[in-house]
Amino acid sequence: MKACLVWLHDRLLHHRLEIWGTVVLSVLVCVSIAWLHVLHLNSLARATQGMQSMRLARVELARGMLAVALADGAGSAFQLEQGLAQLRQASQALEKATLGAPDANASAALRESLDHLQGRLAGWQDPSVPREEKAIALNIAYHALDRQAEALDLQVRQDIAALARTLNREFRTALGISGGLLVGVVGLAIMAGHARRHSDSVRRDMARRHEITLRSIGDGVIVTDVNGLVELLNPQAELLTGWTDGEAKGRRLEEVVQIVPETNGRAEASMRDMLARGRQVPVSAQAILVARDGRRWPVSQSVAVIRDERDRPAGSVLVLRDRTEERQFQLALAESEQHYRTLANSGTALIWASDTEKLCTYFNEPWLRFTGRAMEEELGYGWAEGVHPEDLDRCIAIYTEAFDRREQFVMEYRLMHASGEYRWIVDYGAPRYNTQGEFLGYIGFCLDISERREAEAALRESEERFRTLADSAPEGIFIQIEGRFAYINEAATRLFGARSADELLHAHVAELFHPSCREQVRQRIDTLNREQKHVPPAEEVILRLDGTSLDVEVAAVPFSLAGRNGALVFFHEIGSLKRAAEAMRRAKEAAESANLAKSEFLANMSHEIRTPLNGVLGMLQLLGATSLTPEQQEYVTTAIQSSRRLTRLLADILDLSRIESGKLTLQAAPFEVAALEESVLGLFALPASEKGV
């Protein structure tokens, strides 16, 4: 060792220029080699990163596709939308990953497949295309894209391998040029080892990601080696096959998975040989998976070959999708179609459809029962034979004009019933289009409105009768709806001082009443409209259009029209009646005043007569106390009785005043008929004797 150091020292001393020149040149060569090596490493890293991004995007596409496939149930709309969103994001990521691909043709083909897939994703929102058809189209687009991505991945791998070979060749050339630059060789070896370790780490990481992805997929996934021996079962595959991952590992695929066609139940041919030769098994949508415990699962299957870097078969991936929910959905769909078909034929609507040439191509059973004709008789323009001759031209004109403009239409016409009579129907028609927006013709339905037309005619007759009666009524009549005039008869128009009812229609009712009673009118309208309660008649004052006022008596009852509340109001002018009542009141007061004067006069007269009458009665009583002849005594007695009767008469006159003032009271007293007879005879005996009675 010491001798070597001495020799090296001698060389450096004796050949300093050559040695240092060689060292400098070697350093420059090493630096150049290092710089070129860094450039190739960067290219390799970019290519590797692009390949990794593309593979990750493919994995995300697979997850999105599986999520869409699993969202076949009616209650998994959220999972469907999540899968579609994942497909869109993954397609965008794959498109970005392929921008720097070296193979322009492969990149263009991949972008074309991406555009096709994105078009299928955009068409998924079209409700007119059946979901099964959209799912099949999306599945085809996905597999086409996956094949293009596989080809591009292979091309990228080949480019990376070519780049690695170029790097190794240049590295060997540099080793030959650098000769004995051990430090440079060691440095390059270290960098190459680091690159290999990095590549191995990337491959291991991608393998781990693939395994995690396969285990998290909702479909059953089985991975085998090139000999058809099972390497991996994800949880869903364990559920479907009845084997655990540990039990199935190392067994033949045919032992773990038994697939029989759904049609005849016989076992499929072995897939091991096909996989070993690198063949791909297409998707089978009609198959039964027989599990380990004997359960039978309806599945769809697809097998893809795993290839190594040299494009040799390295294994296979078998994907099993449980079709139990799909079959249930298909059965439900068939039942739904039958339900709607039954619904269309069991309803009362007459349904028809036409093509782009205006020719009718379909009539439902209610139409045929209504017309009593066969389908062949109605097709084309045969249905027009049942239209009433007076309605035919109008009906055809409306139909053709709307058809040419692609507009909806509604028309009423008479159609001959199976009984031979014409019945009124209303026909609703609308254009129909396919998912691409192409015009397909028209579809429509008809309803029998004969009874409605009769009811409308009866209603018009009733309304005309009501209008005639209301317009000929002497009282003012109007209808208020939500506080506004909705109808006014002629008498009401005159009372309000309007030339025609149009001047008052839709005006606020309360505004045509005097301000002194306007608030009361609003309260009565609110009670009628909001509470639908009757209100008692009331005296109010209306304002005529000429500014004058008019006293009226108003009566109203709640009223509803087309779901809106209002009232039917009657009113008449009461000014002349109030004036007549005032005149009667004044006459009554005058009569009462005269009667009071009469009563006072009678009372005064009674008192004035009673005073001398008491004197006369006293004198007669004194005269009766003297000695008189019997005849004189009789005369005196008669005079006294007459005076007393006159006194009672004056009391009766005073009772008359009490009667008029309401102060008379009845008193009970004994009564003798004989005494009455005697008094009457004594009163009228003298006049009777004078007359000879």
XYZ file of C-alpha atoms in Angstrom:
693
model
C 0.000 0.000 0.000
C 2.861 2.328 0.872
C 4.594 1.497 -2.398
C 1.396 2.352 -4.343
C 1.162 5.694 -2.633
C 4.758 6.402 -3.420
C 4.224 5.486 -7.086
C 1.160 7.688 -7.288
C 3.091 10.571 -5.699
C 5.836 10.127 -8.250
C 3.388 10.115 -11.126
C 1.775 13.295 -9.914
C 5.123 14.983 -9.577
C 6.607 13.847 -12.901
C 3.482 13.982 -15.079
C 1.645 16.833 -13.422
C 0.373 18.474 -16.643
C -0.798 15.306 -18.281
C -2.301 13.992 -15.086
C -4.100 17.186 -14.215
C -5.184 17.619 -17.829
C -6.507 14.076 -17.754
C -8.140 14.779 -14.439
C -9.732 17.959 -15.763
C -10.813 16.219 -18.962
C -12.112 13.301 -16.932
C -13.951 15.681 -14.690
C -15.478 17.417 -17.738
C -16.414 14.066 -19.219
C -17.881 13.007 -15.890
C -19.783 16.263 -15.612
C -21.077 15.878 -19.188
C -22.038 12.278 -18.517
C -23.693 13.313 -15.265
C -25.592 16.119 -17.032
C -26.793 13.816 -19.804
C -27.675 11.227 -17.205
C -29.769 13.775 -15.270
C -31.578 14.754 -18.468
C -32.437 11.103 -19.216
C -33.496 10.568 -15.615
C -35.848 13.530 -15.891
C -37.274 12.144 -19.123
C -37.638 8.748 -17.486
C -39.303 10.313 -14.428
C -41.750 12.273 -16.607
C -42.585 9.193 -18.641
C -43.001 7.143 -15.465
C -45.168 9.856 -13.866
C -47.325 10.074 -16.999
C -47.727 6.291 -17.044
C -48.600 6.327 -13.332
C -51.141 9.132 -13.818
C -52.682 7.276 -16.729
C -52.925 4.053 -14.724
C -54.435 5.873 -11.759
C -56.953 7.482 -14.125
C -57.771 4.028 -15.520
C -58.314 2.732 -11.988
C -60.636 5.676 -11.255
C -62.480 4.971 -14.527
C -62.925 1.345 -13.451
C -64.243 2.448 -10.053
C -66.644 4.942 -11.635
C -67.844 2.332 -14.142
C -68.423 -0.184 -11.377
C -70.320 2.422 -9.334
C -72.563 3.149 -12.344
C -73.116 -0.552 -12.957
C -74.059 -1.115 -9.320
C -76.564 1.764 -9.375
C -79.210 -0.240 -11.273
C -81.719 -0.072 -8.439
C -84.375 2.644 -8.266
C -83.164 3.733 -4.834
C -79.472 4.239 -5.779
C -79.721 7.530 -7.692
C -77.030 9.073 -5.495
C -74.610 6.203 -6.260
C -75.374 6.564 -9.976
C -74.642 10.294 -9.939
C -71.463 9.657 -7.913
C -70.288 7.047 -10.441
C -71.002 9.355 -13.392
C -69.140 12.214 -11.699
C -66.193 9.890 -11.020
C -66.180 8.817 -14.687
C -66.117 12.452 -15.825
C -63.254 13.357 -13.464
C -61.283 10.221 -14.415
C -61.740 10.895 -18.139
C -60.454 14.445 -17.668
C -57.448 13.126 -15.682
C -56.723 10.529 -18.389
C -56.946 13.210 -21.055
C -54.380 15.336 -19.188
C -52.128 12.300 -18.655
C -52.008 11.594 -22.419
C -51.086 15.126 -23.496
C -47.348 14.389 -23.338
C -47.474 10.863 -24.749
C -44.738 10.304 -27.381
C -46.919 8.259 -29.738
C -49.181 10.796 -31.493
C -51.319 8.134 -33.230
C -52.005 6.233 -29.985
C -52.760 9.510 -28.207
C -55.186 10.567 -30.954
C -56.959 7.186 -30.820
C -57.178 7.427 -27.048
C -58.570 10.964 -27.202
C -61.152 9.796 -29.759
C -62.217 7.026 -27.352
C -62.295 9.613 -24.550
C -64.577 11.856 -26.644
C -66.831 8.852 -27.315
C -67.028 8.032 -23.586
C -67.718 11.649 -22.651
C -70.460 11.754 -25.281
C -72.045 8.665 -23.708
C -71.783 10.336 -20.304
C -73.509 13.446 -21.650
C -76.235 11.300 -23.234
C -76.945 9.617 -19.879
C -79.090 12.600 -18.861
C -81.537 11.911 -21.715
C -84.648 10.374 -20.038
C -86.058 9.054 -23.329
C -83.316 6.415 -23.753
C -83.784 3.318 -21.562
C -81.269 3.021 -18.787
C -80.224 -0.475 -19.923
C -79.396 0.834 -23.391
C -77.394 3.725 -21.926
C -75.571 1.346 -19.590
C -74.631 -0.990 -22.490
C -73.431 1.937 -24.616
C -71.427 3.333 -21.718
C -69.931 -0.109 -21.028
C -68.893 -0.500 -24.695
C -67.332 2.983 -24.711
C -65.504 2.224 -21.470
C -64.036 -1.053 -22.774
C -62.996 0.620 -26.026
C -61.295 3.369 -24.016
C -59.664 0.789 -21.764
C -58.251 -1.055 -24.781
C -56.838 2.190 -26.182
C -55.407 3.085 -22.773
C -53.874 -0.408 -22.525
C -52.269 0.067 -25.925
C -50.960 3.497 -24.949
C -49.717 2.108 -21.636
C -47.871 -0.605 -23.543
C -46.386 2.008 -25.861
C -45.307 4.126 -22.883
C -43.736 1.091 -21.248
C -41.881 0.345 -24.472
C -40.717 3.968 -24.685
C -39.538 3.837 -21.097
C -37.705 0.577 -21.802
C -36.116 2.116 -24.914
C -35.117 5.156 -22.898
C -33.628 2.911 -20.228
C -31.685 0.966 -22.901
C -30.377 4.229 -24.358
C -29.357 5.334 -20.918
C -27.529 2.064 -20.296
C -25.768 2.264 -23.679
C -24.616 5.803 -23.074
C -23.599 4.832 -19.596
C -21.462 1.948 -20.929
C -19.944 4.304 -23.517
C -19.136 6.741 -20.752
C -17.564 3.909 -18.787
C -15.366 3.057 -21.787
C -14.424 6.699 -22.319
C -13.816 7.467 -18.654
C -11.645 4.373 -18.304
C -10.470 4.057 -14.820
C -12.491 6.899 -13.309
C -13.626 4.706 -10.449
C -15.318 7.490 -8.638
C -17.434 8.306 -11.678
C -18.316 4.665 -12.242
C -19.278 4.256 -8.613
C -21.324 7.461 -8.770
C -23.117 6.330 -11.902
C -23.713 2.915 -10.370
C -25.167 4.530 -7.286
C -27.488 6.716 -9.403
C -28.561 3.746 -11.539
C -29.245 1.742 -8.396
C -31.270 4.599 -6.992
C -33.293 4.792 -10.208
C -33.931 1.046 -10.108
C -34.947 1.199 -6.476
C -37.246 4.096 -7.277
C -38.786 2.177 -10.195
C -39.228 -0.901 -8.032
C -40.812 1.241 -5.327
C -43.175 2.756 -7.887
C -44.103 -0.674 -9.186
C -44.681 -1.974 -5.657
C -46.757 1.077 -4.808
C -48.845 0.677 -7.952
C -49.296 -3.018 -7.230
C -50.445 -2.155 -3.723
C -52.837 0.454 -5.095
C -54.206 -2.050 -7.615
C -54.732 -4.615 -4.880
C -56.507 -2.073 -2.636
C -58.657 -0.998 -5.583
C -59.571 -4.555 -6.510
C -60.501 -5.337 -2.902
C -62.677 -2.231 -2.638
C -64.602 -2.820 -5.893
C -68.245 -3.695 -5.372
C -68.142 -6.461 -8.010
C -66.532 -9.810 -7.377
C -62.890 -9.765 -8.570
C -60.703 -12.878 -8.874
C -57.041 -12.613 -9.893
C -55.155 -15.684 -11.209
C -51.655 -16.346 -12.382
C -50.709 -17.531 -15.840
C -51.472 -21.129 -14.865
C -55.007 -20.295 -13.773
C -54.267 -20.575 -10.036
C -56.138 -18.149 -7.822
C -54.052 -15.365 -6.290
C -56.710 -12.978 -4.950
C -60.430 -12.913 -4.081
C -61.942 -9.625 -3.021
C -64.770 -9.592 -0.377
C -67.570 -9.564 -2.957
C -66.019 -12.559 -4.742
C -65.822 -14.361 -1.386
C -69.549 -13.712 -0.897
C -70.481 -14.934 -4.383
C -68.274 -18.032 -4.522
C -68.477 -19.065 -0.861
C -64.655 -19.346 -0.725
C -62.424 -17.179 1.437
C -59.334 -15.567 0.000
C -57.065 -17.835 2.073
C -58.921 -21.016 1.086
C -59.018 -20.197 -2.622
C -55.421 -19.030 -2.980
C -53.402 -21.545 -4.990
C -56.463 -23.471 -6.251
C -57.490 -23.770 -9.873
C -59.969 -21.184 -11.100
C -62.408 -23.903 -12.283
C -62.517 -25.300 -8.758
C -63.386 -21.973 -7.159
C -65.643 -20.515 -9.869
C -68.306 -22.612 -11.558
C -70.130 -20.675 -14.281
C -73.055 -22.216 -16.169
C -75.130 -20.545 -18.895
C -78.497 -19.301 -17.757
C -80.155 -20.916 -20.756
C -79.188 -24.588 -20.503
C -77.340 -24.830 -17.165
C -74.291 -26.731 -18.583
C -70.797 -25.802 -17.395
C -68.647 -23.420 -19.417
C -65.426 -24.643 -20.978
C -62.260 -24.197 -18.940
C -60.800 -20.703 -19.166
C -57.280 -21.661 -18.018
C -56.061 -22.684 -21.492
C -57.572 -19.602 -23.115
C -55.882 -17.374 -20.558
C -52.575 -19.162 -20.962
C -52.706 -18.450 -24.694
C -53.544 -14.823 -24.046
C -57.113 -14.935 -25.310
C -59.794 -12.678 -23.812
C -63.193 -13.984 -22.799
C -66.032 -11.596 -23.769
C -68.723 -10.443 -21.348
C -71.542 -12.943 -20.789
C -74.762 -11.358 -19.568
C -76.695 -14.623 -19.165
C -74.801 -16.792 -16.709
C -75.284 -18.485 -13.337
C -72.539 -18.697 -10.719
C -72.835 -21.857 -8.605
C -71.382 -21.065 -5.167
C -69.523 -23.476 -2.932
C -72.631 -24.036 -0.778
C -74.846 -24.612 -3.826
C -76.412 -21.178 -4.030
C -76.959 -19.902 -7.567
C -76.218 -16.276 -8.392
C -77.267 -14.641 -11.683
C -74.093 -12.851 -12.785
C -72.466 -11.140 -15.718
C -68.788 -11.932 -16.150
C -65.794 -10.539 -17.954
C -62.191 -11.753 -18.029
C -59.148 -9.652 -18.877
C -55.604 -10.922 -19.410
C -52.777 -9.444 -17.311
C -49.609 -8.967 -19.359
C -46.059 -8.287 -18.245
C -43.613 -5.735 -19.652
C -42.837 -8.057 -22.575
C -46.534 -8.367 -23.410
C -46.666 -11.965 -22.270
C -49.678 -13.303 -20.345
C -48.925 -13.061 -16.637
C -52.378 -13.883 -15.275
C -56.001 -12.873 -15.520
C -58.666 -10.812 -13.785
C -62.177 -12.233 -13.615
C -64.940 -9.738 -12.734
C -68.299 -11.103 -11.574
C -71.245 -8.754 -11.248
C -74.266 -9.808 -9.216
C -77.351 -9.421 -11.436
C -79.926 -10.182 -8.738
C -81.009 -6.555 -8.432
C -80.788 -6.153 -12.204
C -83.144 -9.067 -12.757
C -85.501 -7.701 -10.136
C -85.337 -4.341 -11.879
C -86.070 -5.955 -15.245
C -89.055 -7.755 -13.783
C -90.239 -4.517 -12.184
C -89.737 -2.720 -15.499
C -91.761 -5.344 -17.355
C -94.500 -5.068 -14.739
C -94.383 -1.281 -15.019
C -94.713 -1.422 -18.800
C -97.634 -3.793 -18.470
C -99.129 -1.505 -15.824
C -98.949 1.578 -18.029
C -100.226 -0.348 -21.010
C -103.163 -1.551 -18.935
C -103.640 1.959 -17.581
C -103.749 3.462 -21.075
C -106.295 0.892 -22.233
C -108.451 0.848 -19.112
C -108.854 4.622 -18.723
C -111.529 6.829 -20.255
C -109.180 8.933 -22.401
C -109.118 8.204 -26.136
C -105.387 8.121 -27.011
C -103.933 8.395 -30.520
C -100.515 8.866 -32.162
C -99.366 9.921 -35.631
C -96.153 9.841 -37.668
C -94.268 12.616 -39.438
C -96.640 12.412 -42.426
C -99.714 13.368 -40.336
C -101.015 9.790 -40.606
C -102.341 8.228 -37.402
C -100.499 5.057 -36.433
C -102.054 4.107 -33.073
C -105.381 4.209 -31.225
C -105.916 2.747 -27.773
C -108.730 0.403 -26.840
C -111.041 3.106 -25.335
C -110.938 4.897 -28.721
C -111.855 1.713 -30.568
C -114.632 0.962 -28.055
C -115.928 4.521 -28.411
C -116.081 4.437 -32.213
C -116.928 0.741 -32.491
C -114.426 0.394 -35.327
C -111.346 -1.782 -35.849
C -107.792 -0.478 -35.674
C -107.318 -0.956 -39.430
C -110.324 1.267 -40.144
C -108.992 4.126 -37.993
C -105.342 4.165 -39.138
C -104.138 6.898 -41.473
C -107.019 9.309 -42.021
C -109.678 6.678 -41.381
C -110.591 8.311 -38.069
C -111.844 11.383 -39.984
C -114.770 9.336 -41.323
C -116.369 9.505 -37.869
C -116.094 13.309 -37.537
C -119.300 15.291 -38.013
C -119.403 16.808 -41.538
C -119.906 20.314 -40.101
C -116.749 19.978 -37.959
C -114.502 18.065 -40.372
C -112.941 20.983 -42.310
C -112.281 22.986 -39.151
C -110.850 19.924 -37.401
C -108.466 19.053 -40.263
C -107.368 22.692 -40.601
C -106.460 23.002 -36.898
C -104.640 19.669 -36.953
C -102.565 20.353 -40.090
C -101.732 23.959 -39.154
C -100.488 22.944 -35.689
C -98.630 19.979 -37.223
C -96.778 22.194 -39.697
C -95.799 24.620 -36.907
C -94.930 21.825 -34.440
C -97.260 23.393 -31.871
C -99.682 21.978 -29.347
C -103.382 22.263 -30.140
C -106.760 21.861 -28.475
C -109.972 21.508 -30.424
C -113.541 20.372 -29.887
C -115.557 18.476 -32.433
C -118.274 15.858 -32.748
C -117.269 12.233 -33.243
C -119.635 9.395 -34.053
C -120.158 7.020 -31.142
C -120.562 3.268 -31.534
C -124.271 3.813 -30.778
C -124.624 5.907 -33.941
C -124.979 9.302 -32.250
C -122.489 12.141 -32.470
C -120.840 13.055 -29.192
C -118.734 16.110 -28.398
C -115.073 15.440 -27.552
C -112.113 17.692 -26.735
C -108.841 16.701 -28.423
C -105.413 17.642 -26.973
C -102.396 17.084 -29.259
C -98.667 17.727 -28.789
C -95.516 17.038 -30.866
C -93.096 14.333 -29.739
C -89.330 14.094 -30.285
C -86.578 11.518 -29.797
C -83.440 11.957 -27.718
C -81.647 13.671 -30.611
C -84.438 16.209 -30.927
C -85.806 14.737 -34.162
C -89.528 15.172 -34.757
C -91.412 11.849 -34.580
C -95.008 12.957 -35.002
C -97.846 13.817 -32.633
C -99.509 12.172 -29.657
C -102.833 13.189 -28.179
C -105.802 12.194 -26.098
C -109.523 12.955 -26.266
C -112.195 13.253 -23.588
C -115.964 12.920 -23.996
C -117.430 16.330 -23.057
C -121.014 15.835 -24.249
C -122.406 16.063 -20.725
C -120.248 19.089 -20.033
C -121.501 20.809 -23.175
C -125.090 20.069 -22.140
C -124.353 21.404 -18.667
C -122.785 24.526 -20.160
C -125.844 25.073 -22.344
C -128.111 24.642 -19.311
C -125.893 27.025 -17.357
C -126.052 29.617 -20.120
C -129.826 29.283 -20.216
C -130.009 29.612 -16.427
C -127.701 32.609 -16.497
C -129.753 34.250 -19.213
C -132.918 33.612 -17.194
C -131.318 35.092 -14.091
C -130.049 38.104 -16.041
C -133.497 38.715 -17.527
C -135.167 38.500 -14.102
C -132.509 40.675 -12.480
C -132.601 43.325 -15.202
C -136.399 43.511 -15.026
C -136.497 43.708 -11.214
C -137.572 47.114 -9.791
C -134.957 46.866 -7.041
C -131.278 47.538 -7.504
C -129.298 44.258 -7.596
C -125.549 43.801 -7.845
C -122.980 41.115 -7.088
C -119.759 42.032 -5.321
C -116.750 39.697 -5.442
C -113.875 40.528 -3.105
C -115.319 43.999 -2.558
C -115.698 44.895 -6.269
C -118.706 45.056 -8.576
C -119.022 41.849 -10.617
C -122.598 42.337 -11.896
C -125.063 45.284 -11.849
C -128.650 45.213 -13.069
C -130.371 48.103 -14.844
C -132.178 49.377 -11.725
C -128.885 49.536 -9.802
C -127.238 51.316 -12.748
C -129.972 53.986 -12.643
C -129.793 54.358 -8.862
C -126.034 54.928 -9.027
C -126.551 57.473 -11.806
C -124.465 55.585 -14.400
C -125.164 55.466 -18.119
C -124.213 51.761 -18.347
C -123.114 48.970 -16.054
C -119.593 49.051 -17.572
C -118.923 52.334 -15.736
C -119.271 50.533 -12.402
C -117.887 47.055 -13.095
C -114.722 46.150 -11.107
C -114.970 49.387 -9.076
C -114.729 49.230 -5.267
C -118.217 48.992 -3.773
C -117.378 50.969 -0.623
C -116.148 53.956 -2.686
C -119.715 54.529 -3.986
C -121.157 54.975 -0.480
C -121.232 58.175 1.580
C -118.163 58.669 3.820
C -120.426 58.670 6.871
C -121.355 55.023 6.310
C -118.335 53.841 4.288
C -116.621 52.123 7.259
C -119.866 50.313 8.105
C -120.086 49.125 4.481
C -116.515 47.790 4.618
C -117.265 45.884 7.829
C -120.389 44.355 6.296
C -118.420 43.346 3.155
C -115.703 41.768 5.322
C -118.310 39.800 7.293
C -119.956 38.591 4.085
C -116.762 37.689 2.225
C -114.429 36.427 4.929
C -116.869 34.846 7.404
C -119.651 34.023 4.887
C -122.264 35.178 7.406
C -125.580 36.896 6.800
C -125.911 40.532 7.815
C -129.182 42.270 8.736
C -130.650 44.906 6.382
C -129.339 48.409 6.965
C -130.102 51.963 5.877
C -127.171 53.540 4.088
C -126.423 56.445 1.748
C -124.947 55.932 -1.721
C -123.052 58.508 -3.745
C -124.339 58.814 -7.282
C -121.896 59.495 -10.097
C -123.289 63.020 -10.456
C -122.282 63.800 -6.848
C -125.740 63.600 -5.278
C -126.587 61.223 -2.459
C -129.468 58.807 -2.136
C -130.883 57.078 0.948
C -131.242 53.346 0.380
C -132.040 50.232 2.356
C -129.528 47.431 1.652
C -129.896 43.656 2.168
C -127.163 41.146 1.298
C -126.530 37.389 1.426
C -123.161 35.547 1.080
C -122.269 34.393 -2.434
C -119.369 32.453 -4.026
C -118.283 32.536 -7.658
C -115.452 30.379 -9.036
C -113.997 29.835 -5.593
C -114.044 33.559 -4.714
C -116.286 34.894 -1.955
C -118.696 37.760 -2.359
C -122.334 38.692 -1.823
C -125.616 39.143 -3.670
C -126.893 42.625 -2.728
C -130.438 44.068 -3.011
C -131.162 47.738 -2.365
C -133.944 50.244 -3.013
C -134.430 53.967 -2.562
C -136.145 54.884 0.735
C -136.024 58.734 0.540
C -139.755 59.099 -0.416
C -140.734 56.598 2.268
C -138.763 58.552 4.856
C -140.484 61.783 3.734
C -143.927 60.131 3.980
C -143.044 58.773 7.408
C -141.966 62.267 8.490
C -145.282 63.695 7.286
C -147.193 61.003 9.139
C -145.138 61.717 12.251
C -145.992 65.397 12.061
C -149.681 64.601 11.460
C -149.639 62.235 14.381
C -148.067 64.863 16.591
C -150.723 67.369 15.474
C -153.499 64.873 16.135
C -152.065 64.054 19.502
C -151.843 67.772 20.303
C -155.470 68.287 19.262
C -156.560 65.268 21.246
C -154.682 66.619 24.252
C -156.451 69.951 23.856
C -159.760 68.150 23.596
C -159.043 66.178 26.731
C -158.071 69.322 28.573
C -161.235 71.023 27.318
C -163.414 68.129 28.450
C -161.728 68.074 31.827
C -162.183 71.803 32.266
C -165.774 71.639 31.046
C -166.509 68.740 33.419
C -165.189 70.726 36.325
C -167.144 73.818 35.238
C -170.399 71.856 34.851
C -169.872 69.874 38.069
C -169.858 73.058 40.206
C -173.382 74.364 39.284
C -174.635 70.790 39.067
C -173.613 70.200 42.659
C -175.548 73.356 43.553
C -178.647 72.136 41.704
C -178.339 68.710 43.342
C -178.040 70.323 46.763
C -181.095 72.496 46.229
C -183.108 69.526 45.012
C -182.111 67.562 48.092
C -183.186 70.549 50.303
C -186.432 70.764 48.325
C -187.034 67.048 48.888
C -186.688 67.637 52.610
C -189.711 70.037 52.599
C -193.349 68.975 52.765
C -194.327 68.071 49.244
C -197.121 66.236 47.647
C -196.365 62.737 46.518
C -196.294 63.851 42.918
C -193.908 66.707 43.741
C -191.813 64.341 45.789
C -191.583 62.026 42.780
C -190.526 64.912 40.574
C -187.861 65.962 43.025
C -186.575 62.373 43.299
C -186.405 62.070 39.512
C -184.524 65.375 39.247
C -182.054 64.250 41.887
C -181.454 60.979 40.015
C -180.972 62.822 36.754
C -178.447 65.145 38.420
C -176.556 62.206 39.747
C -176.555 60.582 36.305
C -175.193 63.833 34.886
C -172.474 63.721 37.539
C -171.577 60.180 36.530
C -171.545 61.278 32.872
C -169.025 63.962 33.711
C -166.929 61.276 35.485
C -167.167 59.096 32.379
C -165.945 62.042 30.270
C -162.973 62.357 32.583
C -162.423 58.547 32.243
C -162.180 59.102 28.492
C -159.162 61.320 29.047
C -157.696 58.669 31.301
C -158.233 56.053 28.572
C -156.400 58.200 26.010
C -153.533 58.810 28.429
C -153.414 55.117 29.409
C -154.153 55.801 33.093
C -157.633 54.226 33.386
C -157.987 51.420 35.949
C -160.983 49.073 36.206
C -162.728 48.648 39.544
C -165.146 45.866 40.561
C -168.519 47.044 42.109
C -171.894 45.404 42.844
C -174.501 45.751 40.125
C -178.355 45.385 40.320
C -180.413 44.907 37.195
C -183.627 46.070 38.859
C -182.064 49.344 39.857
C -180.801 49.836 36.329
C -184.250 49.137 34.946
C -185.814 51.559 37.372
C -183.345 54.282 36.495
C -183.906 53.789 32.776
C -187.667 53.861 33.204
C -187.475 56.971 35.335
C -185.276 58.651 32.724
C -187.415 57.875 29.696
C -190.951 57.624 31.246
C -191.797 61.305 30.760
C -190.679 61.538 27.117
C -192.467 58.257 26.418
C -195.735 59.459 27.994
C -195.499 62.679 26.004
C -195.210 60.668 22.825
C -197.961 58.313 23.838
C -195.657 55.333 24.007
